[in-house]
mmCIF file of C-alpha atoms in Angstrom:
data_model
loop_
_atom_site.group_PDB
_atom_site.id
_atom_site.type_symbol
_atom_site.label_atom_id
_atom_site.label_comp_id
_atom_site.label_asym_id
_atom_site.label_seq_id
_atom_site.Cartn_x
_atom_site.Cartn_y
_atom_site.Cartn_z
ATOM 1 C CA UNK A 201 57.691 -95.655 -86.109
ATOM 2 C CA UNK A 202 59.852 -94.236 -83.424
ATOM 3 C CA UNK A 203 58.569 -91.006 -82.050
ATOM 4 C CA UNK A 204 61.439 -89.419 -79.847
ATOM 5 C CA UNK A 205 64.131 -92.014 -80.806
ATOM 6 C CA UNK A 206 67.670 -91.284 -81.206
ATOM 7 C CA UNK A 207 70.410 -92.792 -82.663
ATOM 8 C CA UNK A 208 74.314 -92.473 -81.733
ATOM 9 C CA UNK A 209 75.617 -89.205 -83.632
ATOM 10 C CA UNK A 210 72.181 -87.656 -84.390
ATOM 11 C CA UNK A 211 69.748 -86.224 -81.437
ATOM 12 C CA UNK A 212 66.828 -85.194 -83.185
ATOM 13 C CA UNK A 213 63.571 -87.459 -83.225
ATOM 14 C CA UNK A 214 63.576 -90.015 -85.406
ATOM 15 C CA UNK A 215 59.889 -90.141 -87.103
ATOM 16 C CA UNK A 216 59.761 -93.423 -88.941
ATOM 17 C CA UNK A 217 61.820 -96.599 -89.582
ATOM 18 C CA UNK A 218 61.516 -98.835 -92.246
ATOM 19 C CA UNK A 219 63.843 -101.347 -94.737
ATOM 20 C CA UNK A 220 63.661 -101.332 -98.060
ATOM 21 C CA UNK A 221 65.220 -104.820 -98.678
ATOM 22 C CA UNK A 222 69.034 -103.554 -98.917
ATOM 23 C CA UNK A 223 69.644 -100.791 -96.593
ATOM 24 C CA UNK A 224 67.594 -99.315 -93.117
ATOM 25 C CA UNK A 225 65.723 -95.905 -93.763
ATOM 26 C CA UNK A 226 64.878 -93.616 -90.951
ATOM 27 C CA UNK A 227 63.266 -90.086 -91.373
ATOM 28 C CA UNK A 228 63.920 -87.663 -88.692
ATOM 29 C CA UNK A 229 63.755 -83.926 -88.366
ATOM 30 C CA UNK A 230 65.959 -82.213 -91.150
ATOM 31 C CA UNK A 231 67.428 -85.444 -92.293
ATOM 32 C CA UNK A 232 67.175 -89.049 -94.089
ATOM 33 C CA UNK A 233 69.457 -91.298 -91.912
ATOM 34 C CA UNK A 234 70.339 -95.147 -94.036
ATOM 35 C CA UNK A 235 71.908 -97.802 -92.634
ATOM 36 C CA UNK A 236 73.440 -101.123 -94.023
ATOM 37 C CA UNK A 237 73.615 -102.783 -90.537
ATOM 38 C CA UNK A 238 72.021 -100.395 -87.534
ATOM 39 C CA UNK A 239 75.290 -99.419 -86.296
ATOM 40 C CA UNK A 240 76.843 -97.117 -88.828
ATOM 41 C CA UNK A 241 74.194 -94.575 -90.057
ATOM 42 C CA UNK A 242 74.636 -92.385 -92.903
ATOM 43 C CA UNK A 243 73.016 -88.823 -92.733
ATOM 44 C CA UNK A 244 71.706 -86.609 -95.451
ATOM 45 C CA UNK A 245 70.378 -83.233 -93.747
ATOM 46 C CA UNK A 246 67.767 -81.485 -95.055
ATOM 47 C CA UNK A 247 66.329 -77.292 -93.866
ATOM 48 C CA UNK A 248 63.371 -78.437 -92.396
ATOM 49 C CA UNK A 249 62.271 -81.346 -90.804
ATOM 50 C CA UNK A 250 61.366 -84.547 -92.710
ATOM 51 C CA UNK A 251 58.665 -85.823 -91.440
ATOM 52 C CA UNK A 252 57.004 -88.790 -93.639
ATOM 53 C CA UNK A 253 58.502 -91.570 -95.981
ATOM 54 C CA UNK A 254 56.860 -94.133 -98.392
ATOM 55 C CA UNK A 255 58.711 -96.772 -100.284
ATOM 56 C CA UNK A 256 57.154 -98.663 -103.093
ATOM 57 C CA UNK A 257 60.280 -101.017 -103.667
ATOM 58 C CA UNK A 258 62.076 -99.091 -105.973
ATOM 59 C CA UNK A 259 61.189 -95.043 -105.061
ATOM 60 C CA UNK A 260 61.140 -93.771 -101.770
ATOM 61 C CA UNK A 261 58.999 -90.523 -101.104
ATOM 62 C CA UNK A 262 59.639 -87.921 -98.587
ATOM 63 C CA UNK A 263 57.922 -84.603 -96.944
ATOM 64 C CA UNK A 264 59.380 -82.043 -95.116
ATOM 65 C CA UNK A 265 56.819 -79.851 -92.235
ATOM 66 C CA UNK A 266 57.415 -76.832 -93.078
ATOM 67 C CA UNK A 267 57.782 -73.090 -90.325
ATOM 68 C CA UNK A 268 55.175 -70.859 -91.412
ATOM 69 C CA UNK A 269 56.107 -68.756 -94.759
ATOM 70 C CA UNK A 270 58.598 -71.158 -95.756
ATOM 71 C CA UNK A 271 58.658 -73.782 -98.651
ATOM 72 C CA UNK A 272 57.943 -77.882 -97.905
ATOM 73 C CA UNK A 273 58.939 -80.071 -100.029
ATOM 74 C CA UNK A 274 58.004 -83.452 -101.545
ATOM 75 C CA UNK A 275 61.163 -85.690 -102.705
ATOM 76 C CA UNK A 276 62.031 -88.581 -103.955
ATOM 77 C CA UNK A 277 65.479 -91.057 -104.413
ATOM 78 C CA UNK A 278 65.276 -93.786 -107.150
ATOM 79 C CA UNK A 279 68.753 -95.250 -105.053
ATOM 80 C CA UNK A 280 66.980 -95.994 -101.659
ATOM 81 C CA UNK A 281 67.931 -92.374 -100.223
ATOM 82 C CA UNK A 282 71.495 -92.009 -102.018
ATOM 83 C CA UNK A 283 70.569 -89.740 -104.313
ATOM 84 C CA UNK A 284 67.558 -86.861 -103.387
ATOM 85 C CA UNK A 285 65.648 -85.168 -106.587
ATOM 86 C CA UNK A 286 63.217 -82.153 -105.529
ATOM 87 C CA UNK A 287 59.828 -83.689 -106.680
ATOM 88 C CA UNK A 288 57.730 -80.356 -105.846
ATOM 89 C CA UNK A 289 56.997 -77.818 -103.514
ATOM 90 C CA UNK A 290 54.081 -78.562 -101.897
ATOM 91 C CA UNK A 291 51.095 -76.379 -101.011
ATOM 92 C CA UNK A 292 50.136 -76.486 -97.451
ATOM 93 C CA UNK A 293 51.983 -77.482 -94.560
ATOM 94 C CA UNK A 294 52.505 -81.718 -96.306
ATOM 95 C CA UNK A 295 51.468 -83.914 -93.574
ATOM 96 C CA UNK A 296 51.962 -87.545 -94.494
ATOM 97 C CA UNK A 297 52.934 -89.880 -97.889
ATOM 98 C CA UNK A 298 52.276 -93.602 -97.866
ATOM 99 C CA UNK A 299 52.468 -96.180 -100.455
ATOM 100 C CA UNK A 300 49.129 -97.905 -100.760
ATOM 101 C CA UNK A 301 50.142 -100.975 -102.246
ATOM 102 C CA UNK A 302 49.816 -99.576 -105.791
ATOM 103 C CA UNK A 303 50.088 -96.412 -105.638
ATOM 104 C CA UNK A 304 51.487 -93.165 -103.374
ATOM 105 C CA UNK A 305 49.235 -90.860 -101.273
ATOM 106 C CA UNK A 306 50.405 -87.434 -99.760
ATOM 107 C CA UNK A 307 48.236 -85.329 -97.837
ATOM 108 C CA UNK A 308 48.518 -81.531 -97.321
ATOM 109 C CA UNK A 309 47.137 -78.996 -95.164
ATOM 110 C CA UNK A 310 43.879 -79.284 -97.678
ATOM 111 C CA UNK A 311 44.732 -81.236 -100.490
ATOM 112 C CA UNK A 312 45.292 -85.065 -101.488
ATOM 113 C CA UNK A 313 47.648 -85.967 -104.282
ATOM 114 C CA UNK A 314 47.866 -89.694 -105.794
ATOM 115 C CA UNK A 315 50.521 -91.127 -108.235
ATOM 116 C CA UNK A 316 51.154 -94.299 -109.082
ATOM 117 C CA UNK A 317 54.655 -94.097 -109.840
ATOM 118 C CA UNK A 318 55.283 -90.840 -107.502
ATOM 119 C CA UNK A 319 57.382 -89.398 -111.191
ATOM 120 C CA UNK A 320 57.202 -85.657 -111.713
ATOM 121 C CA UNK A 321 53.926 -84.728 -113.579
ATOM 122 C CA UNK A 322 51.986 -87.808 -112.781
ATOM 123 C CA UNK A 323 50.654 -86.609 -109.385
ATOM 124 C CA UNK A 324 46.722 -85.952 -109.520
ATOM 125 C CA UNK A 325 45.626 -83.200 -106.502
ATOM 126 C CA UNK A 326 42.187 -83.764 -105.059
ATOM 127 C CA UNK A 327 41.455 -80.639 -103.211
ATOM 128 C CA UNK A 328 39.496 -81.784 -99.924
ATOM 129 C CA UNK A 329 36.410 -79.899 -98.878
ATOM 130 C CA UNK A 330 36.971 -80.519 -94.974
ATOM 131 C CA UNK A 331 37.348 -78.074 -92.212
ATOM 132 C CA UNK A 332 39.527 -80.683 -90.475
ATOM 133 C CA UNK A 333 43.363 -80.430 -89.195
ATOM 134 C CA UNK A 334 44.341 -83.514 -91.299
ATOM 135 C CA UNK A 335 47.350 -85.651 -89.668
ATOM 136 C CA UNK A 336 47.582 -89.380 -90.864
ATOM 137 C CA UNK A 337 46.707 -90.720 -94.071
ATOM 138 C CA UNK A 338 45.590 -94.683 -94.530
ATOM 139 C CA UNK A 339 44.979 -96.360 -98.347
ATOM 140 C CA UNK A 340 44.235 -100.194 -99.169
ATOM 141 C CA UNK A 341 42.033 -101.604 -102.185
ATOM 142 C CA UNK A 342 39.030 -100.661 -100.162
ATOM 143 C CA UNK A 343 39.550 -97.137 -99.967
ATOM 144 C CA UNK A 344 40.992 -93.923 -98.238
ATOM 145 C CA UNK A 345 40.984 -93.467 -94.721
ATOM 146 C CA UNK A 346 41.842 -89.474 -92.875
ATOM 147 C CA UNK A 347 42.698 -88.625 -89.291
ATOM 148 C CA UNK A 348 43.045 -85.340 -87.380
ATOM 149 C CA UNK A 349 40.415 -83.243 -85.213
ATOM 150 C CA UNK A 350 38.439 -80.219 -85.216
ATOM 151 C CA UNK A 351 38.645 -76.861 -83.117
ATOM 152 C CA UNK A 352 34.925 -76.042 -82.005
ATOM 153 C CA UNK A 353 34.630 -72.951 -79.738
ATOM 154 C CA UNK A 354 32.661 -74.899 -77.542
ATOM 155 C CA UNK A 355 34.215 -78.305 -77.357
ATOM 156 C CA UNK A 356 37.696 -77.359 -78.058
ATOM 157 C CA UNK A 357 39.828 -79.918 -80.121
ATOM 158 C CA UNK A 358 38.101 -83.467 -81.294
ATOM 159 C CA UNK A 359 39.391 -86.272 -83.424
ATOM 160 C CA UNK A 360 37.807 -86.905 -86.439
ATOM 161 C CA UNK A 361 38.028 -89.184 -88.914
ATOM 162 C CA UNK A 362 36.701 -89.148 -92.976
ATOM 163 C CA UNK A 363 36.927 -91.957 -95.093
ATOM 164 C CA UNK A 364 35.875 -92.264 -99.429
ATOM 165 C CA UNK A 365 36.267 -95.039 -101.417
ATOM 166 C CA UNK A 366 36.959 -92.854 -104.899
ATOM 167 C CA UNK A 367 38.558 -89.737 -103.199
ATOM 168 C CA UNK A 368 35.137 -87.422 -104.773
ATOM 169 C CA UNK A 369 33.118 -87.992 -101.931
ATOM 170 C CA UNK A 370 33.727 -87.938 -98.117
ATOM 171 C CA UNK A 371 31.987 -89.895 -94.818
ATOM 172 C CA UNK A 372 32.890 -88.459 -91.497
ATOM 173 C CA UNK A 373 32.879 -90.340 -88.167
ATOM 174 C CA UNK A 374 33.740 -88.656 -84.926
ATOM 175 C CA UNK A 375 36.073 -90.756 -82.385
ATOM 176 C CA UNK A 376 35.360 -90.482 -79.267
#
């Protein structure tokens, strides 16, 4: 990824970069920028600021961070970004979507939904019993891996880091 990137025509950050075989993909704030050759980018805007993409080789998955009383959404394009279809809105401020290999994660605010095929109404929600700020999301065969910190009064902010290997039960480690 490219935190702080820019590229000629848009000034906003660009989040991630990635190719999906036929066209470049980059998610930035309040758009989906696609490119055929890394010169000429087309832009699709978007209210708030996009902030995560997956691609499983045939859907790609978006979330939006959302300001505070406002709706975030999930989408997804079965046309590598042509075409955008509202999947849901999401509860919690959506902080990251991944493809895992064989299926899609997206993590919320407090919650962890998994889909296989990332369709509408095939999207299990694991609510997650941690008093964590969850920011990054990591998935093989193995298991499920979650970073962010903790506010103590006393130590102030910490990273943190939980990991399960059927999404039921959690192990923390702290990272110093």
């Amino acid at each position: 990824s490219f935190s702080g990137a820019s590229y000629p025509g848009w000034s906003s950050p660009v989040h991630h970069v990635f190719h999906t075989g036929e066209r470049w993909m980059a998610v930035a704030s309040g758009a989906v920028l696609s490119s055929e050759d890394t010169i000429t980018w087309d832009v699709q805007e978007f209210a708030h600021s996009t902030i995560a993409a997956a691609w499983n080789g045939s859907r790609l998955m978006t979330v939006d961070f959302k300001p505070e009383d406002d709706p975030a959404f999930a989408r997804y394009s079965d046309d590598a970004g042509k075409t955008w279809h509202v999947l849901w809105e999401v509860a919690g401020s959506p902080r990251a979507v991944i493809w895992s290999g064989s299926e899609f994660l997206m993590l919320s605010a407090n919650s962890l939904y998994i889909s296989a095929t990332g369709s509408p109404g095939s999207w299990k929600r694991w609510d997650l019993p941690l008093d964590l700020f969850l920011r990054s999301i990591y998935a093989d065969g193995d298991g499920i891996v979650l970073v962010g910190s903790q506010w103590t009064p006393i130590s102030g902010e910490s990273a943190a880091a939980v990991a399960s290997r059927d999404g039921a039960s959690w192990k923390r480690a702290e990272i110093l």
